[in-house]
């Protein structure tokens, strides 16, 4: 699929014209700024930045575009809430590193607000992530969550990647579509989900039941553990059900982002949400 394919259908909003801007400040690197909790969220790549520009809840601080990227935004009638600074591709390369596929777009933005457990709708599916630390995996899970209309993703403030940089790029715009609920204590959050009527189902290779045979109900919370470690003991004990994903092949385990897709498909199918 090319980068132009599969764009989310966002509303455009009024903005400002493109103009040449000053060069980046040299006081700190992006990696240093990403690591600070008070720093801006760093967004780059076509889907990631265009989705953020179209999200009325996202406050963009600064926007850097190459001339080609600015032209493409104009051609697709995507306006900007701030006046962008036009820079060379190499300038963005220097900030993000040679491996970042930025496609000529980079934005600094404020983090999106984190809703509370008590605000979640009592329908559909939410995902709960138990210390999944790889930003590529979390970004891929976010993208799948958006495809399956997941209501929210619950994750911990510690032992989880920040919603910036690589994670945002891997999510391909889904960061603007799926709310991230950040909690301090996952077991306490699962208990609150249980109390609110969620069916909490932990996914584990040693689960007593096959997820495809569990009688699922809404609202459903699917709980995923980190690769290798899986679900922590207290997480397992707090889930109402611990289930496995049975597969016919020789390899019985999946990458966590792939397991999330399979679990979401099973859950959405069993709950009649695929229509």
Tab-separated table of C-alpha atoms in Angstrom:
chain	number	residue	atom	x	y	z
A	1	UNK	CA	0.000	0.000	0.000
A	2	UNK	CA	1.403	3.405	-0.908
A	3	UNK	CA	1.501	6.272	1.580
A	4	UNK	CA	-1.369	7.939	-0.278
A	5	UNK	CA	-3.646	4.946	0.211
A	6	UNK	CA	-5.895	4.299	3.159
A	7	UNK	CA	-6.052	7.841	4.540
A	8	UNK	CA	-8.510	8.398	7.405
A	9	UNK	CA	-11.451	10.625	6.494
A	10	UNK	CA	-10.716	13.700	8.610
A	11	UNK	CA	-12.384	17.083	8.420
A	12	UNK	CA	-10.194	19.954	7.292
A	13	UNK	CA	-10.128	23.110	9.339
A	14	UNK	CA	-9.232	26.692	8.741
A	15	UNK	CA	-5.571	27.526	8.925
A	16	UNK	CA	-2.721	29.688	7.779
A	17	UNK	CA	-0.671	29.931	4.588
A	18	UNK	CA	2.720	28.320	4.088
A	19	UNK	CA	5.795	30.442	4.443
A	20	UNK	CA	9.544	29.995	4.727
A	21	UNK	CA	10.598	29.736	8.346
A	22	UNK	CA	13.744	29.973	10.406
A	23	UNK	CA	16.046	27.033	10.961
A	24	UNK	CA	15.692	24.640	13.854
A	25	UNK	CA	17.166	25.697	17.164
A	26	UNK	CA	20.352	23.799	17.977
A	27	UNK	CA	19.950	23.792	21.768
A	28	UNK	CA	18.739	20.195	22.073
A	29	UNK	CA	18.189	17.090	20.001
A	30	UNK	CA	14.806	15.536	19.336
A	31	UNK	CA	15.774	12.504	21.412
A	32	UNK	CA	16.541	14.711	24.410
A	33	UNK	CA	13.314	16.616	24.001
A	34	UNK	CA	11.261	13.455	23.568
A	35	UNK	CA	12.587	12.012	26.785
A	36	UNK	CA	11.399	14.918	28.900
A	37	UNK	CA	7.908	14.585	30.353
A	38	UNK	CA	7.281	18.316	29.850
A	39	UNK	CA	8.516	18.353	26.264
A	40	UNK	CA	6.333	18.439	23.181
A	41	UNK	CA	5.003	15.409	21.391
A	42	UNK	CA	7.012	14.818	18.214
A	43	UNK	CA	4.968	13.771	15.192
A	44	UNK	CA	6.366	12.980	11.756
A	45	UNK	CA	5.264	11.291	8.561
A	46	UNK	CA	2.310	11.957	6.268
A	47	UNK	CA	-0.506	10.047	8.005
A	48	UNK	CA	0.677	10.982	11.485
A	49	UNK	CA	0.969	14.722	10.889
A	50	UNK	CA	-2.026	15.125	8.570
A	51	UNK	CA	-4.220	13.321	11.124
A	52	UNK	CA	-2.942	15.601	13.881
A	53	UNK	CA	-3.620	18.703	11.762
A	54	UNK	CA	-7.212	17.541	11.258
A	55	UNK	CA	-7.803	16.727	14.932
A	56	UNK	CA	-9.466	19.688	16.691
A	57	UNK	CA	-8.304	18.291	20.050
A	58	UNK	CA	-4.625	18.421	19.056
A	59	UNK	CA	-2.776	21.686	19.715
A	60	UNK	CA	0.086	22.091	17.243
A	61	UNK	CA	2.955	24.217	18.548
A	62	UNK	CA	5.243	24.252	15.504
A	63	UNK	CA	5.121	22.686	12.071
A	64	UNK	CA	8.032	21.992	9.730
A	65	UNK	CA	7.431	21.076	6.095
A	66	UNK	CA	9.479	20.564	2.991
A	67	UNK	CA	8.250	22.339	-0.133
A	68	UNK	CA	6.940	19.062	-1.556
A	69	UNK	CA	5.039	18.262	1.639
A	70	UNK	CA	3.554	21.764	1.737
A	71	UNK	CA	2.448	21.381	-1.882
A	72	UNK	CA	0.835	18.020	-1.160
A	73	UNK	CA	-1.069	19.402	1.830
A	74	UNK	CA	-2.361	22.211	-0.355
A	75	UNK	CA	-3.353	19.795	-3.141
A	76	UNK	CA	-5.336	17.691	-0.679
A	77	UNK	CA	-6.940	20.770	0.920
A	78	UNK	CA	-5.442	20.061	4.341
A	79	UNK	CA	-4.989	23.396	6.067
A	80	UNK	CA	-2.747	24.139	9.018
A	81	UNK	CA	-3.629	25.767	12.356
A	82	UNK	CA	-0.162	27.365	12.565
A	83	UNK	CA	2.095	28.941	9.988
A	84	UNK	CA	4.551	26.220	8.935
A	85	UNK	CA	8.278	26.702	8.520
A	86	UNK	CA	9.578	25.476	5.155
A	87	UNK	CA	12.847	23.550	5.514
A	88	UNK	CA	15.009	21.183	3.510
A	89	UNK	CA	14.540	17.414	3.954
A	90	UNK	CA	18.075	17.139	5.304
A	91	UNK	CA	17.189	19.485	8.151
A	92	UNK	CA	14.480	17.135	9.358
A	93	UNK	CA	16.827	14.179	8.759
A	94	UNK	CA	19.360	15.749	11.094
A	95	UNK	CA	16.789	16.060	13.846
A	96	UNK	CA	15.101	12.674	13.583
A	97	UNK	CA	18.018	10.548	12.439
A	98	UNK	CA	18.670	8.836	9.098
A	99	UNK	CA	16.216	5.959	9.656
A	100	UNK	CA	13.106	8.068	10.270
A	101	UNK	CA	10.717	8.102	7.295
A	102	UNK	CA	9.297	11.593	7.764
A	103	UNK	CA	8.101	12.328	4.199
A	104	UNK	CA	8.857	15.985	4.721
A	105	UNK	CA	6.548	16.626	7.685
A	106	UNK	CA	7.393	17.150	11.338
A	107	UNK	CA	5.292	18.747	14.074
A	108	UNK	CA	5.689	19.667	17.711
A	109	UNK	CA	2.402	19.355	19.568
A	110	UNK	CA	0.887	19.171	23.034
A	111	UNK	CA	-0.033	15.700	24.307
A	112	UNK	CA	-3.677	14.726	23.996
A	113	UNK	CA	-5.586	14.546	27.284
A	114	UNK	CA	-5.926	11.151	28.964
A	115	UNK	CA	-9.551	10.269	29.796
A	116	UNK	CA	-10.429	8.396	32.980
A	117	UNK	CA	-11.643	4.815	33.306
A	118	UNK	CA	-14.964	6.196	34.537
A	119	UNK	CA	-15.525	7.987	31.211
A	120	UNK	CA	-15.311	4.879	29.015
A	121	UNK	CA	-18.452	3.833	27.164
A	122	UNK	CA	-20.061	0.639	28.420
A	123	UNK	CA	-20.061	-0.958	24.989
A	124	UNK	CA	-17.664	-2.305	22.410
A	125	UNK	CA	-14.039	-3.244	23.116
A	126	UNK	CA	-11.145	-1.657	24.940
A	127	UNK	CA	-7.567	-2.923	24.980
A	128	UNK	CA	-5.408	-3.044	28.107
A	129	UNK	CA	-1.623	-3.204	27.718
A	130	UNK	CA	0.438	-4.712	30.536
A	131	UNK	CA	3.915	-3.182	30.282
A	132	UNK	CA	4.355	-3.465	26.516
A	133	UNK	CA	7.408	-1.261	26.062
A	134	UNK	CA	8.261	-1.462	22.345
A	135	UNK	CA	6.910	1.713	20.662
A	136	UNK	CA	6.665	-0.081	17.291
A	137	UNK	CA	4.391	-2.716	18.832
A	138	UNK	CA	2.242	-0.199	20.690
A	139	UNK	CA	1.937	1.913	17.538
A	140	UNK	CA	0.914	-1.128	15.499
A	141	UNK	CA	-1.645	-2.067	18.171
A	142	UNK	CA	-3.054	1.460	18.019
A	143	UNK	CA	-3.431	1.199	14.251
A	144	UNK	CA	-5.279	-2.109	14.566
A	145	UNK	CA	-7.398	-0.673	17.369
A	146	UNK	CA	-8.511	2.150	15.101
A	147	UNK	CA	-9.400	-0.360	12.371
A	148	UNK	CA	-11.618	-2.296	14.803
A	149	UNK	CA	-13.208	0.837	16.340
A	150	UNK	CA	-11.724	0.128	19.773
A	151	UNK	CA	-13.083	2.605	22.312
A	152	UNK	CA	-9.783	3.173	24.145
A	153	UNK	CA	-6.423	1.696	25.062
A	154	UNK	CA	-5.511	1.512	28.745
A	155	UNK	CA	-1.825	1.582	29.563
A	156	UNK	CA	0.422	2.425	32.503
A	157	UNK	CA	2.303	5.663	33.055
A	158	UNK	CA	5.484	3.669	33.750
A	159	UNK	CA	6.940	0.842	31.659
A	160	UNK	CA	5.123	2.106	28.571
A	161	UNK	CA	6.419	4.184	25.662
A	162	UNK	CA	5.358	7.813	25.384
A	163	UNK	CA	2.819	8.728	22.717
A	164	UNK	CA	5.383	10.456	20.537
A	165	UNK	CA	8.048	9.807	17.913
A	166	UNK	CA	8.308	6.198	16.724
A	167	UNK	CA	5.072	5.152	18.435
A	168	UNK	CA	3.106	7.922	16.724
A	169	UNK	CA	4.669	7.108	13.342
A	170	UNK	CA	3.906	3.391	13.738
A	171	UNK	CA	0.305	4.241	14.635
A	172	UNK	CA	-0.075	5.996	11.260
A	173	UNK	CA	-2.635	8.529	12.466
A	174	UNK	CA	-4.444	6.233	14.921
A	175	UNK	CA	-3.111	8.222	17.867
A	176	UNK	CA	-5.711	10.852	16.949
A	177	UNK	CA	-8.529	8.289	16.780
A	178	UNK	CA	-8.122	5.969	19.790
A	179	UNK	CA	-7.977	7.566	23.259
A	180	UNK	CA	-5.083	6.510	25.480
A	181	UNK	CA	-6.086	6.051	29.109
A	182	UNK	CA	-2.960	6.292	31.271
A	183	UNK	CA	-3.177	4.782	34.754
A	184	UNK	CA	-0.754	4.481	37.646
A	185	UNK	CA	-1.752	0.965	38.730
A	186	UNK	CA	-2.985	-1.550	36.160
A	187	UNK	CA	-4.521	-4.017	38.633
A	188	UNK	CA	-6.518	-1.198	40.181
A	189	UNK	CA	-7.648	-0.075	36.717
A	190	UNK	CA	-8.724	-3.640	35.871
A	191	UNK	CA	-10.669	-3.825	39.120
A	192	UNK	CA	-12.432	-0.596	38.178
A	193	UNK	CA	-13.236	-2.032	34.741
A	194	UNK	CA	-14.632	-5.157	36.422
A	195	UNK	CA	-16.735	-3.035	38.756
A	196	UNK	CA	-18.119	-1.046	35.819
A	197	UNK	CA	-19.286	-4.243	34.122
A	198	UNK	CA	-16.469	-4.911	31.668
A	199	UNK	CA	-15.652	-8.517	30.884
A	200	UNK	CA	-11.867	-8.485	31.375
A	201	UNK	CA	-10.134	-11.227	29.384
A	202	UNK	CA	-6.395	-11.698	29.727
A	203	UNK	CA	-4.580	-13.286	26.790
A	204	UNK	CA	-1.929	-15.821	27.740
A	205	UNK	CA	-0.495	-18.896	26.041
A	206	UNK	CA	-1.237	-20.848	29.209
A	207	UNK	CA	-4.851	-19.702	29.397
A	208	UNK	CA	-7.398	-22.335	30.390
A	209	UNK	CA	-9.745	-21.625	27.481
A	210	UNK	CA	-9.469	-20.886	23.759
A	211	UNK	CA	-10.569	-17.290	23.165
A	212	UNK	CA	-12.575	-18.413	20.146
A	213	UNK	CA	-14.741	-20.586	22.426
A	214	UNK	CA	-15.221	-18.146	25.309
A	215	UNK	CA	-18.709	-16.658	25.578
A	216	UNK	CA	-17.813	-12.986	25.224
A	217	UNK	CA	-19.967	-10.034	26.154
A	218	UNK	CA	-19.907	-6.246	25.932
A	219	UNK	CA	-18.279	-4.183	27.200
A	220	UNK	CA	-15.140	-6.252	26.622
A	221	UNK	CA	-11.605	-5.497	27.788
A	222	UNK	CA	-8.866	-7.578	26.137
A	223	UNK	CA	-5.656	-7.571	28.172
A	224	UNK	CA	-2.298	-8.094	26.422
A	225	UNK	CA	1.030	-8.748	28.102
A	226	UNK	CA	4.573	-7.990	27.021
A	227	UNK	CA	6.379	-10.398	24.714
A	228	UNK	CA	8.385	-12.955	26.640
A	229	UNK	CA	7.053	-12.011	30.082
A	230	UNK	CA	3.372	-12.132	29.214
A	231	UNK	CA	0.820	-11.010	31.780
A	232	UNK	CA	2.077	-10.265	35.263
A	233	UNK	CA	0.661	-12.456	38.019
A	234	UNK	CA	-1.512	-9.750	39.589
A	235	UNK	CA	-2.844	-8.828	36.163
A	236	UNK	CA	-3.795	-12.451	35.489
A	237	UNK	CA	-5.480	-12.750	38.871
A	238	UNK	CA	-7.520	-9.578	38.320
A	239	UNK	CA	-8.874	-10.613	34.899
A	240	UNK	CA	-12.206	-12.442	34.980
A	241	UNK	CA	-11.023	-14.879	32.304
A	242	UNK	CA	-7.552	-15.876	31.060
A	243	UNK	CA	-7.693	-17.286	27.538
A	244	UNK	CA	-5.258	-18.462	24.889
A	245	UNK	CA	-5.168	-18.064	21.116
A	246	UNK	CA	-5.151	-21.542	19.562
A	247	UNK	CA	-3.508	-21.895	16.138
A	248	UNK	CA	-3.082	-24.987	13.939
A	249	UNK	CA	0.526	-24.428	12.889
A	250	UNK	CA	3.811	-25.462	14.460
A	251	UNK	CA	4.472	-21.988	15.871
A	252	UNK	CA	2.043	-21.355	18.710
A	253	UNK	CA	2.959	-17.794	19.663
A	254	UNK	CA	2.600	-14.478	17.845
A	255	UNK	CA	4.167	-11.060	18.045
A	256	UNK	CA	2.007	-9.075	20.491
A	257	UNK	CA	0.749	-6.688	17.803
A	258	UNK	CA	-0.303	-9.638	15.631
A	259	UNK	CA	-1.945	-11.313	18.635
A	260	UNK	CA	-3.875	-8.084	19.209
A	261	UNK	CA	-5.244	-8.166	15.649
A	262	UNK	CA	-6.342	-11.796	15.984
A	263	UNK	CA	-7.940	-11.194	19.382
A	264	UNK	CA	-9.748	-8.111	18.097
A	265	UNK	CA	-11.070	-10.016	15.096
A	266	UNK	CA	-12.339	-12.839	17.312
A	267	UNK	CA	-13.836	-10.404	19.815
A	268	UNK	CA	-15.492	-8.169	17.226
A	269	UNK	CA	-16.850	-11.167	15.332
A	270	UNK	CA	-18.267	-12.869	18.431
A	271	UNK	CA	-19.862	-9.626	19.620
A	272	UNK	CA	-21.432	-8.839	16.244
A	273	UNK	CA	-19.369	-5.677	15.744
A	274	UNK	CA	-17.998	-6.467	12.289
A	275	UNK	CA	-20.998	-5.002	10.497
